[in-house]
PDB file of C-alpha atoms and ligand atoms in Angstrom:
ATOM      1  CA  UNK A   1      13.650 -88.528   3.625  1.00 44.00           C
ATOM      2  CA  UNK A   2      11.477 -86.292   2.207  1.00 46.00           C
ATOM      3  CA  UNK A   3       8.513 -84.906   4.310  1.00 48.00           C
ATOM      4  CA  UNK A   4       5.993 -87.686   3.642  1.00 47.00           C
ATOM      5  CA  UNK A   5       8.314 -91.098   4.751  1.00 53.00           C
ATOM      6  CA  UNK A   6       7.282 -92.624   8.026  1.00 59.00           C
ATOM      7  CA  UNK A   7      10.360 -92.231  10.787  1.00 85.00           C
ATOM      8  CA  UNK A   8       7.981 -94.533  13.235  1.00 97.00           C
ATOM      9  CA  UNK A   9       6.397 -93.536  16.518  1.00 98.00           C
ATOM     10  CA  UNK A  10       7.048 -90.452  18.673  1.00 98.00           C
ATOM     11  CA  UNK A  11       5.231 -89.960  21.697  1.00 99.00           C
ATOM     12  CA  UNK A  12       5.244 -86.134  23.512  1.00 99.00           C
ATOM     13  CA  UNK A  13       3.668 -85.556  26.628  1.00 99.00           C
ATOM     14  CA  UNK A  14       1.597 -83.034  27.602  1.00 98.00           C
ATOM     15  CA  UNK A  15       1.286 -82.571  23.699  1.00 98.00           C
ATOM     16  CA  UNK A  16      -2.395 -80.972  24.113  1.00 98.00           C
ATOM     17  CA  UNK A  17      -0.743 -77.497  24.367  1.00 98.00           C
ATOM     18  CA  UNK A  18       1.905 -75.196  23.931  1.00 98.00           C
ATOM     19  CA  UNK A  19       5.647 -76.790  22.908  1.00 99.00           C
ATOM     20  CA  UNK A  20       4.138 -79.195  23.597  1.00 99.00           C
ATOM     21  CA  UNK A  21       1.666 -79.751  20.802  1.00 98.00           C
ATOM     22  CA  UNK A  22       3.523 -77.280  19.211  1.00 99.00           C
ATOM     23  CA  UNK A  23       6.534 -80.099  18.868  1.00 99.00           C
ATOM     24  CA  UNK A  24       3.961 -83.060  17.479  1.00 99.00           C
ATOM     25  CA  UNK A  25       2.616 -81.203  14.412  1.00 98.00           C
ATOM     26  CA  UNK A  26       6.416 -80.286  13.871  1.00 98.00           C
ATOM     27  CA  UNK A  27       7.319 -83.571  14.162  1.00 98.00           C
ATOM     28  CA  UNK A  28       4.224 -85.246  12.223  1.00 98.00           C
ATOM     29  CA  UNK A  29       5.251 -82.373   8.806  1.00 98.00           C
ATOM     30  CA  UNK A  30       8.600 -84.319   9.504  1.00 97.00           C
ATOM     31  CA  UNK A  31       7.073 -88.284   8.955  1.00 97.00           C
ATOM     32  CA  UNK A  32       6.338 -89.270  12.439  1.00 98.00           C
ATOM     33  CA  UNK A  33       2.795 -91.089  13.750  1.00 98.00           C
ATOM     34  CA  UNK A  34       2.566 -89.571  16.571  1.00 98.00           C
ATOM     35  CA  UNK A  35       0.743 -89.653  19.871  1.00 99.00           C
ATOM     36  CA  UNK A  36      -0.181 -86.895  21.947  1.00 99.00           C
ATOM     37  CA  UNK A  37      -0.210 -87.345  25.647  1.00 99.00           C
ATOM     38  CA  UNK A  38      -2.506 -85.010  27.841  1.00 98.00           C
ATOM     39  CA  UNK A  39      -3.893 -85.203  30.821  1.00 98.00           C
ATOM     40  CA  UNK A  40      -7.545 -82.844  31.947  1.00 98.00           C
ATOM     41  CA  UNK A  41      -7.502 -81.298  28.327  1.00 98.00           C
ATOM     42  CA  UNK A  42      -8.945 -83.362  25.506  1.00 98.00           C
ATOM     43  CA  UNK A  43     -10.392 -81.252  23.387  1.00 98.00           C
ATOM     44  CA  UNK A  44      -7.501 -79.202  22.557  1.00 98.00           C
ATOM     45  CA  UNK A  45      -5.921 -82.258  22.694  1.00 98.00           C
ATOM     46  CA  UNK A  46      -8.028 -83.877  18.997  1.00 98.00           C
ATOM     47  CA  UNK A  47      -6.879 -80.255  18.058  1.00 98.00           C
ATOM     48  CA  UNK A  48      -3.826 -81.453  17.801  1.00 98.00           C
ATOM     49  CA  UNK A  49      -4.031 -84.839  16.766  1.00 98.00           C
ATOM     50  CA  UNK A  50      -6.650 -83.307  14.205  1.00 98.00           C
ATOM     51  CA  UNK A  51      -3.531 -80.740  12.841  1.00 98.00           C
ATOM     52  CA  UNK A  52      -1.177 -83.917  12.943  1.00 98.00           C
ATOM     53  CA  UNK A  53      -2.582 -86.552  10.737  1.00 95.00           C
ATOM     54  CA  UNK A  54      -2.019 -89.611  11.759  1.00 93.00           C
ATOM     55  CA  UNK A  55      -1.725 -89.096  15.517  1.00 98.00           C
ATOM     56  CA  UNK A  56      -3.920 -90.551  18.602  1.00 98.00           C
ATOM     57  CA  UNK A  57      -4.893 -88.624  21.454  1.00 99.00           C
ATOM     58  CA  UNK A  58      -3.441 -90.526  25.161  1.00 99.00           C
ATOM     59  CA  UNK A  59      -5.065 -89.693  28.437  1.00 99.00           C
ATOM     60  CA  UNK A  60      -2.759 -90.768  31.480  1.00 99.00           C
ATOM     61  CA  UNK A  61      -1.113 -88.412  33.806  1.00 98.00           C
ATOM     62  CA  UNK A  62       2.552 -88.972  33.429  1.00 98.00           C
ATOM     63  CA  UNK A  63       3.079 -88.462  37.836  1.00 98.00           C
ATOM     64  CA  UNK A  64       1.109 -92.333  38.066  1.00 98.00           C
ATOM     65  CA  UNK A  65       3.550 -94.760  36.728  1.00 98.00           C
ATOM     66  CA  UNK A  66       0.250 -97.362  35.894  1.00 98.00           C
ATOM     67  CA  UNK A  67      -0.434 -94.638  33.869  1.00 99.00           C
ATOM     68  CA  UNK A  68       2.882 -93.616  32.641  1.00 99.00           C
ATOM     69  CA  UNK A  69       2.951 -97.574  31.485  1.00 98.00           C
ATOM     70  CA  UNK A  70      -1.022 -97.326  30.147  1.00 98.00           C
ATOM     71  CA  UNK A  71       0.081 -94.485  28.225  1.00 99.00           C
ATOM     72  CA  UNK A  72       3.019 -96.815  26.577  1.00 99.00           C
ATOM     73  CA  UNK A  73       1.424 -99.564  26.230  1.00 98.00           C
ATOM     74  CA  UNK A  74      -0.874 -98.047  24.917  1.00 98.00           C
ATOM     75  CA  UNK A  75       0.751 -96.413  21.834  1.00 98.00           C
ATOM     76  CA  UNK A  76       2.205 -99.077  21.254  1.00 98.00           C
ATOM     77  CA  UNK A  77      -0.480-100.976  21.027  1.00 98.00           C
ATOM     78  CA  UNK A  78      -2.378 -98.464  18.355  1.00 98.00           C
ATOM     79  CA  UNK A  79       0.887 -97.543  16.650  1.00 98.00           C
ATOM     80  CA  UNK A  80       3.775 -99.752  17.070  1.00 98.00           C
ATOM     81  CA  UNK A  81       6.729-100.107  18.903  1.00 98.00           C
ATOM     82  CA  UNK A  82       7.754 -96.357  19.691  1.00 98.00           C
ATOM     83  CA  UNK A  83      11.157 -94.950  18.503  1.00 98.00           C
ATOM     84  CA  UNK A  84      11.493 -91.611  20.011  1.00 98.00           C
ATOM     85  CA  UNK A  85       9.908 -90.538  23.669  1.00 99.00           C
ATOM     86  CA  UNK A  86       8.999 -85.920  23.920  1.00 99.00           C
ATOM     87  CA  UNK A  87       9.509 -85.477  27.699  1.00 98.00           C
ATOM     88  CA  UNK A  88       7.613 -82.341  27.784  1.00 98.00           C
ATOM     89  CA  UNK A  89       4.526 -82.286  30.748  1.00 98.00           C
ATOM     90  CA  UNK A  90       5.528 -79.320  33.312  1.00 98.00           C
ATOM     91  CA  UNK A  91       4.540 -77.060  35.299  1.00 98.00           C
ATOM     92  CA  UNK A  92       5.677 -73.983  37.106  1.00 97.00           C
ATOM     93  CA  UNK A  93       4.827 -72.612  40.670  1.00 95.00           C
ATOM     94  CA  UNK A  94       3.592 -69.502  41.557  1.00 94.00           C
ATOM     95  CA  UNK A  95       5.876 -66.504  41.444  1.00 95.00           C
ATOM     96  CA  UNK A  96       7.843 -66.966  45.474  1.00 97.00           C
ATOM     97  CA  UNK A  97      10.688 -66.011  47.418  1.00 98.00           C
ATOM     98  CA  UNK A  98      12.575 -69.641  48.152  1.00 98.00           C
ATOM     99  CA  UNK A  99      11.291 -69.077  52.135  1.00 98.00           C
ATOM    100  CA  UNK A 100       7.626 -68.871  51.353  1.00 97.00           C
ATOM    101  CA  UNK A 101       7.212 -73.054  50.002  1.00 98.00           C
ATOM    102  CA  UNK A 102       5.412 -75.386  52.261  1.00 98.00           C
ATOM    103  CA  UNK A 103       6.074 -78.561  51.196  1.00 98.00           C
ATOM    104  CA  UNK A 104       2.867 -78.793  49.379  1.00 98.00           C
ATOM    105  CA  UNK A 105       3.623 -77.008  46.706  1.00 98.00           C
ATOM    106  CA  UNK A 106       7.163 -78.353  46.261  1.00 98.00           C
ATOM    107  CA  UNK A 107       6.017 -82.259  45.829  1.00 98.00           C
ATOM    108  CA  UNK A 108       3.184 -80.686  43.379  1.00 98.00           C
ATOM    109  CA  UNK A 109       6.530 -79.287  41.323  1.00 98.00           C
ATOM    110  CA  UNK A 110       9.292 -81.998  41.874  1.00 98.00           C
ATOM    111  CA  UNK A 111       6.458 -84.895  41.551  1.00 98.00           C
ATOM    112  CA  UNK A 112       5.214 -83.406  37.804  1.00 98.00           C
ATOM    113  CA  UNK A 113       8.891 -82.324  36.530  1.00 98.00           C
ATOM    114  CA  UNK A 114      10.869 -84.468  37.648  1.00 98.00           C
ATOM    115  CA  UNK A 115       9.956 -87.698  39.036  1.00 98.00           C
ATOM    116  CA  UNK A 116       7.175 -88.293  35.939  1.00 98.00           C
ATOM    117  CA  UNK A 117       9.975 -87.093  33.064  1.00 98.00           C
ATOM    118  CA  UNK A 118      12.147 -90.039  35.240  1.00 99.00           C
ATOM    119  CA  UNK A 119       8.965 -92.565  35.210  1.00 99.00           C
ATOM    120  CA  UNK A 120       8.655 -91.735  31.658  1.00 99.00           C
ATOM    121  CA  UNK A 121      12.137 -91.896  30.860  1.00 99.00           C
ATOM    122  CA  UNK A 122      12.232 -95.819  32.508  1.00 99.00           C
ATOM    123  CA  UNK A 123       9.151 -96.131  30.330  1.00 99.00           C
ATOM    124  CA  UNK A 124      11.840 -95.195  27.252  1.00 99.00           C
ATOM    125  CA  UNK A 125      13.797 -97.121  27.984  1.00 99.00           C
ATOM    126  CA  UNK A 126      12.083-100.407  28.625  1.00 98.00           C
ATOM    127  CA  UNK A 127      11.124 -99.778  25.594  1.00 98.00           C
ATOM    128  CA  UNK A 128      13.477 -98.997  23.342  1.00 98.00           C
ATOM    129  CA  UNK A 129      16.854 -99.669  24.869  1.00 98.00           C
ATOM    130  CA  UNK A 130      18.750-102.818  22.701  1.00 98.00           C
ATOM    131  CA  UNK A 131      18.965-104.277  26.125  1.00 98.00           C
ATOM    132  CA  UNK A 132      15.000-105.045  26.582  1.00 98.00           C
ATOM    133  CA  UNK A 133      14.815-106.416  22.942  1.00 98.00           C
ATOM    134  CA  UNK A 134      13.692-102.763  21.691  1.00 98.00           C
ATOM    135  CA  UNK A 135      14.695-101.233  18.751  1.00 97.00           C
ATOM    136  CA  UNK A 136      16.617 -98.376  19.694  1.00 98.00           C
ATOM    137  CA  UNK A 137      14.992 -94.517  19.182  1.00 98.00           C
ATOM    138  CA  UNK A 138      15.762 -91.076  20.834  1.00 98.00           C
ATOM    139  CA  UNK A 139      14.658 -89.722  24.022  1.00 98.00           C
ATOM    140  CA  UNK A 140      13.863 -85.467  24.532  1.00 99.00           C
ATOM    141  CA  UNK A 141      14.132 -84.145  27.565  1.00 99.00           C
ATOM    142  CA  UNK A 142      11.712 -80.114  27.602  1.00 99.00           C
ATOM    143  CA  UNK A 143      13.983 -78.760  30.217  1.00 99.00           C
ATOM    144  CA  UNK A 144      13.661 -74.604  30.997  1.00 98.00           C
ATOM    145  CA  UNK A 145      16.617 -72.068  31.176  1.00 98.00           C
ATOM    146  CA  UNK A 146      15.322 -71.360  34.668  1.00 98.00           C
ATOM    147  CA  UNK A 147      17.723 -74.454  35.510  1.00 98.00           C
ATOM    148  CA  UNK A 148      20.747 -72.726  35.046  1.00 98.00           C
ATOM    149  CA  UNK A 149      20.082 -69.298  36.053  1.00 98.00           C
ATOM    150  CA  UNK A 150      18.267 -70.174  39.057  1.00 98.00           C
ATOM    151  CA  UNK A 151      14.538 -67.841  38.847  1.00 98.00           C
ATOM    152  CA  UNK A 152      14.654 -66.366  42.056  1.00 98.00           C
ATOM    153  CA  UNK A 153      12.373 -64.555  43.088  1.00 97.00           C
ATOM    154  CA  UNK A 154      10.297 -66.040  41.246  1.00 96.00           C
ATOM    155  CA  UNK A 155      10.331 -69.875  41.952  1.00 98.00           C
ATOM    156  CA  UNK A 156      13.552 -71.471  42.474  1.00 98.00           C
ATOM    157  CA  UNK A 157      11.592 -74.394  43.334  1.00 98.00           C
ATOM    158  CA  UNK A 158      10.963 -74.963  39.241  1.00 98.00           C
ATOM    159  CA  UNK A 159      14.556 -73.537  38.235  1.00 98.00           C
ATOM    160  CA  UNK A 160      15.855 -76.354  40.077  1.00 98.00           C
ATOM    161  CA  UNK A 161      13.439 -79.743  39.646  1.00 98.00           C
ATOM    162  CA  UNK A 162      14.823 -78.956  35.603  1.00 99.00           C
ATOM    163  CA  UNK A 163      18.004 -78.969  36.599  1.00 99.00           C
ATOM    164  CA  UNK A 164      17.298 -81.870  38.351  1.00 99.00           C
ATOM    165  CA  UNK A 165      16.263 -82.823  34.046  1.00 99.00           C
ATOM    166  CA  UNK A 166      19.494 -81.887  32.856  1.00 99.00           C
ATOM    167  CA  UNK A 167      21.367 -84.456  35.411  1.00 99.00           C
ATOM    168  CA  UNK A 168      18.678 -86.437  34.274  1.00 99.00           C
ATOM    169  CA  UNK A 169      20.373 -86.135  30.768  1.00 99.00           C
ATOM    170  CA  UNK A 170      23.753 -86.696  31.323  1.00 98.00           C
ATOM    171  CA  UNK A 171      23.231 -89.806  33.385  1.00 99.00           C
ATOM    172  CA  UNK A 172      21.424 -92.095  31.323  1.00 99.00           C
ATOM    173  CA  UNK A 173      22.808 -90.170  28.000  1.00 99.00           C
ATOM    174  CA  UNK A 174      26.047 -92.239  29.335  1.00 98.00           C
ATOM    175  CA  UNK A 175      23.564 -95.063  30.612  1.00 98.00           C
ATOM    176  CA  UNK A 176      22.086 -96.756  27.878  1.00 99.00           C
ATOM    177  CA  UNK A 177      24.297 -94.376  24.938  1.00 98.00           C
ATOM    178  CA  UNK A 178      26.013 -98.436  23.521  1.00 98.00           C
ATOM    179  CA  UNK A 179      21.890-100.135  23.789  1.00 98.00           C
ATOM    180  CA  UNK A 180      20.916 -98.183  21.181  1.00 98.00           C
ATOM    181  CA  UNK A 181      18.998 -94.954  22.151  1.00 98.00           C
ATOM    182  CA  UNK A 182      20.160 -91.071  22.449  1.00 98.00           C
ATOM    183  CA  UNK A 183      18.638 -88.479  24.730  1.00 99.00           C
ATOM    184  CA  UNK A 184      18.778 -85.088  24.647  1.00 99.00           C
ATOM    185  CA  UNK A 185      17.420 -82.032  25.830  1.00 99.00           C
ATOM    186  CA  UNK A 186      16.529 -78.166  25.140  1.00 99.00           C
ATOM    187  CA  UNK A 187      16.381 -75.517  28.228  1.00 99.00           C
ATOM    188  CA  UNK A 188      13.553 -73.062  25.837  1.00 98.00           C
ATOM    189  CA  UNK A 189      13.770 -69.288  27.357  1.00 98.00           C
ATOM    190  CA  UNK A 190      10.367 -67.018  27.528  1.00 98.00           C
ATOM    191  CA  UNK A 191       8.276 -69.057  25.054  1.00 98.00           C
ATOM    192  CA  UNK A 192       5.257 -67.464  25.095  1.00 98.00           C
ATOM    193  CA  UNK A 193       2.876 -70.368  26.382  1.00 98.00           C
ATOM    194  CA  UNK A 194      -0.455 -70.208  29.128  1.00 96.00           C
ATOM    195  CA  UNK A 195       2.145 -71.648  31.434  1.00 97.00           C
ATOM    196  CA  UNK A 196       3.250 -67.802  32.718  1.00 96.00           C
ATOM    197  CA  UNK A 197       1.151 -66.114  35.293  1.00 94.00           C
ATOM    198  CA  UNK A 198      -0.671 -63.217  33.804  1.00 94.00           C
ATOM    199  CA  UNK A 199       1.223 -60.168  32.284  1.00 95.00           C
ATOM    200  CA  UNK A 200       4.744 -61.969  33.121  1.00 95.00           C
ATOM    201  CA  UNK A 201       4.915 -62.221  29.892  1.00 95.00           C
ATOM    202  CA  UNK A 202       4.322 -58.243  28.969  1.00 94.00           C
ATOM    203  CA  UNK A 203       6.900 -58.003  32.044  1.00 95.00           C
ATOM    204  CA  UNK A 204       9.619 -59.960  30.367  1.00 95.00           C
ATOM    205  CA  UNK A 205       9.329 -60.376  26.822  1.00 93.00           C
ATOM    206  CA  UNK A 206      11.591 -57.498  25.328  1.00 95.00           C
ATOM    207  CA  UNK A 207      14.774 -59.677  27.863  1.00 96.00           C
ATOM    208  CA  UNK A 208      16.102 -61.460  26.098  1.00 97.00           C
ATOM    209  CA  UNK A 209      19.130 -60.073  23.536  1.00 98.00           C
ATOM    210  CA  UNK A 210      16.720 -60.858  21.020  1.00 98.00           C
ATOM    211  CA  UNK A 211      14.325 -58.941  22.026  1.00 97.00           C
ATOM    212  CA  UNK A 212      10.840 -60.788  22.280  1.00 98.00           C
ATOM    213  CA  UNK A 213       9.479 -63.907  23.949  1.00 98.00           C
ATOM    214  CA  UNK A 214      10.022 -66.949  21.692  1.00 98.00           C
ATOM    215  CA  UNK A 215       7.306 -68.859  19.844  1.00 98.00           C
ATOM    216  CA  UNK A 216       6.702 -73.036  20.806  1.00 98.00           C
ATOM    217  CA  UNK A 217       7.663 -73.452  17.270  1.00 98.00           C
ATOM    218  CA  UNK A 218      10.725 -72.141  17.022  1.00 98.00           C
ATOM    219  CA  UNK A 219      11.530 -74.731  20.093  1.00 99.00           C
ATOM    220  CA  UNK A 220       9.609 -77.769  18.171  1.00 99.00           C
ATOM    221  CA  UNK A 221      11.891 -77.235  15.757  1.00 98.00           C
ATOM    222  CA  UNK A 222      15.318 -77.555  17.771  1.00 98.00           C
ATOM    223  CA  UNK A 223      13.303 -81.042  19.058  1.00 98.00           C
ATOM    224  CA  UNK A 224      12.320 -82.312  15.904  1.00 98.00           C
ATOM    225  CA  UNK A 225      15.779 -82.114  14.720  1.00 98.00           C
ATOM    226  CA  UNK A 226      17.107 -83.511  18.254  1.00 98.00           C
ATOM    227  CA  UNK A 227      14.648 -86.483  17.581  1.00 98.00           C
ATOM    228  CA  UNK A 228      15.447 -87.367  14.146  1.00 98.00           C
ATOM    229  CA  UNK A 229      18.507 -88.749  12.227  1.00 97.00           C
ATOM    230  CA  UNK A 230      19.957 -85.604  11.596  1.00 97.00           C
ATOM    231  CA  UNK A 231      21.671 -84.870  15.002  1.00 98.00           C
ATOM    232  CA  UNK A 232      22.830 -88.767  15.099  1.00 97.00           C
ATOM    233  CA  UNK A 233      26.541 -88.149  16.883  1.00 98.00           C
ATOM    234  CA  UNK A 234      25.051 -85.867  19.403  1.00 98.00           C
ATOM    235  CA  UNK A 235      24.108 -87.157  23.279  1.00 98.00           C
ATOM    236  CA  UNK A 236      23.707 -85.871  26.230  1.00 98.00           C
ATOM    237  CA  UNK A 237      24.291 -83.024  26.190  1.00 98.00           C
ATOM    238  CA  UNK A 238      20.864 -79.816  26.140  1.00 98.00           C
ATOM    239  CA  UNK A 239      20.128 -77.175  24.022  1.00 98.00           C
ATOM    240  CA  UNK A 240      19.256 -73.488  24.501  1.00 98.00           C
ATOM    241  CA  UNK A 241      16.369 -72.367  22.942  1.00 98.00           C
ATOM    242  CA  UNK A 242      15.964 -68.551  24.688  1.00 98.00           C
ATOM    243  CA  UNK A 243      16.807 -65.679  22.515  1.00 98.00           C
ATOM    244  CA  UNK A 244      19.950 -65.210  23.640  1.00 98.00           C
ATOM    245  CA  UNK A 245      18.795 -65.135  27.436  1.00 95.00           C
TER     246      UNK A 245
HETATM  247  N1  LIG B 301       6.617 -71.679  28.159  1.00 74.54           N
HETATM  248  C1  LIG B 301       7.722 -71.438  28.616  1.00 74.54           C
HETATM  249  O1  LIG B 301       8.327 -69.797  28.439  1.00 74.54           O
HETATM  250  C2  LIG B 301       8.625 -72.553  28.596  1.00 74.54           C
HETATM  251  C3  LIG B 301      10.111 -71.669  29.321  1.00 74.54           C
HETATM  252  C4  LIG B 301      11.278 -73.093  29.211  1.00 74.54           C
HETATM  253  C5  LIG B 301      10.455 -74.755  29.705  1.00 74.54           C
HETATM  254  N2  LIG B 301       9.311 -74.652  30.051  1.00 74.54           N
HETATM  255  C6  LIG B 301       9.212 -76.257  29.281  1.00 74.54           C
HETATM  256  O2  LIG B 301       8.344 -76.286  28.480  1.00 74.54           O
HETATM  257  C7  LIG B 301       7.218 -78.009  28.882  1.00 74.54           C
HETATM  258  C8  LIG B 301       5.868 -77.747  27.856  1.00 74.54           C
HETATM  259  O3  LIG B 301       5.187 -75.460  28.363  1.00 74.54           O
HETATM  260  P1  LIG B 301       4.290 -74.924  28.252  1.00 74.54           P
HETATM  261  O4  LIG B 301       4.914 -73.810  28.378  1.00 74.54           O
HETATM  262  O5  LIG B 301       4.534 -75.457  27.035  1.00 74.54           O
HETATM  263  O6  LIG B 301       3.143 -75.042  28.934  1.00 74.54           O
HETATM  264  P2  LIG B 301       1.449 -75.576  28.759  1.00 74.54           P
HETATM  265  O7  LIG B 301       1.478 -74.413  27.785  1.00 74.54           O
HETATM  266  O8  LIG B 301       1.401 -75.080  29.665  1.00 74.54           O
HETATM  267  O9  LIG B 301       0.908 -76.670  28.326  1.00 74.54           O
HETATM  268  C9  LIG B 301       1.116 -77.942  29.869  1.00 74.54           C
HETATM  269  C10 LIG B 301       1.278 -79.064  29.170  1.00 74.54           C
HETATM  270  O10 LIG B 301       1.621 -80.020  29.634  1.00 74.54           O
HETATM  271  C11 LIG B 301       0.481 -81.068  29.940  1.00 74.54           C
HETATM  272  N3  LIG B 301       0.803 -81.593  31.525  1.00 74.54           N
HETATM  273  C12 LIG B 301       0.792 -80.756  32.683  1.00 74.54           C
HETATM  274  N4  LIG B 301       0.892 -81.581  33.780  1.00 74.54           N
HETATM  275  C13 LIG B 301       0.602 -83.463  33.071  1.00 74.54           C
HETATM  276  C14 LIG B 301       0.416 -83.836  33.631  1.00 74.54           C
HETATM  277  N5  LIG B 301       1.282 -84.525  35.137  1.00 74.54           N
HETATM  278  N6  LIG B 301       1.084 -85.239  32.901  1.00 74.54           N
HETATM  279  C15 LIG B 301       0.564 -85.535  31.736  1.00 74.54           C
HETATM  280  N7  LIG B 301       0.269 -83.954  31.605  1.00 74.54           N
HETATM  281  C16 LIG B 301       0.680 -82.875  31.609  1.00 74.54           C
HETATM  282  C17 LIG B 301      -0.982 -80.322  29.811  1.00 74.54           C
HETATM  283  O11 LIG B 301      -2.059 -81.906  29.546  1.00 74.54           O
HETATM  284  P3  LIG B 301      -3.567 -80.998  30.123  1.00 74.54           P
HETATM  285  O12 LIG B 301      -3.369 -79.732  28.210  1.00 74.54           O
HETATM  286  O13 LIG B 301      -4.337 -81.333  29.669  1.00 74.54           O
HETATM  287  O14 LIG B 301      -3.602 -79.346  30.615  1.00 74.54           O
HETATM  288  C18 LIG B 301      -0.624 -79.831  28.391  1.00 74.54           C
HETATM  289  O15 LIG B 301      -0.553 -80.655  26.989  1.00 74.54           O
HETATM  290  C19 LIG B 301       6.398 -77.607  30.177  1.00 74.54           C
HETATM  291  O16 LIG B 301       7.898 -79.303  30.913  1.00 74.54           O
HETATM  292  C20 LIG B 301       7.926 -76.486  31.123  1.00 74.54           C
HETATM  293  O17 LIG B 301       8.108 -76.321  32.575  1.00 74.54           O
HETATM  294  C21 LIG B 301       8.564 -73.590  29.063  1.00 74.54           C
END
């Protein structure tokens, strides 16, 4: 398929910055029409839409079920049936030990990283599954190497919230494999975005075996591959994009 062929409609949650923004641009270059979801940064989302070409920005907080429904309905109404969803919106928690976490902190990180991922996955299945009258599609969940490494002393809650996303990828892939949907994941390592506390990348940036942090575009490339037919015999697996870390 040539670079300018239409592939269909893809929704990227948290597409206004970082990995989501780079992914939106990579998918647009692959020929997708892109919906760029954001929570607060309308100006950043507009910049990404401009870089994509055939794209729209849609505000929604993916933690809220009714806003997730509105997001999917808006994308379908404006661009057409959704063929792929990149479940990317996420946050880290402040650095700290498990013994210091309070319920408010835990509620925030699990709501944004885990519950939102389930809400978006459910909405994606209800639009794309052949069992619901859809045409099939791909869901790519953005996890983290933290899910495997555990992030001791930093944010074990974040790591656990992403380990739950890995289980979602495995379980949902088996649920919907015969309904035309492939479910895949990526586990980025240390990637240069604004998600990190100041100084963290300087401190840890050379620790991956490849000797440097990754760029958002390097994760986006893998997500674009997973969303495409080029990965047609893959489902229920999560790919590390972490420089060997
Ligand atoms: N950077 C890394 O080293 C790294 C490593 C492993 C995994 N990851 C994962 O990769 C994903 C993207 O991270 P990033 O580094 O690109 O982060 P980032 O630069 O901080 O960007 C986060 C994006 O998520 C959006 N967002 C946050 N909460 C949202 C919500 N409730 N509803 C809708 N959108 C929301 C933000 O929207 P606004 O712009 O409107 O705020 C923004 O577009 C996350 O899931 C993260 O856990 C990152």
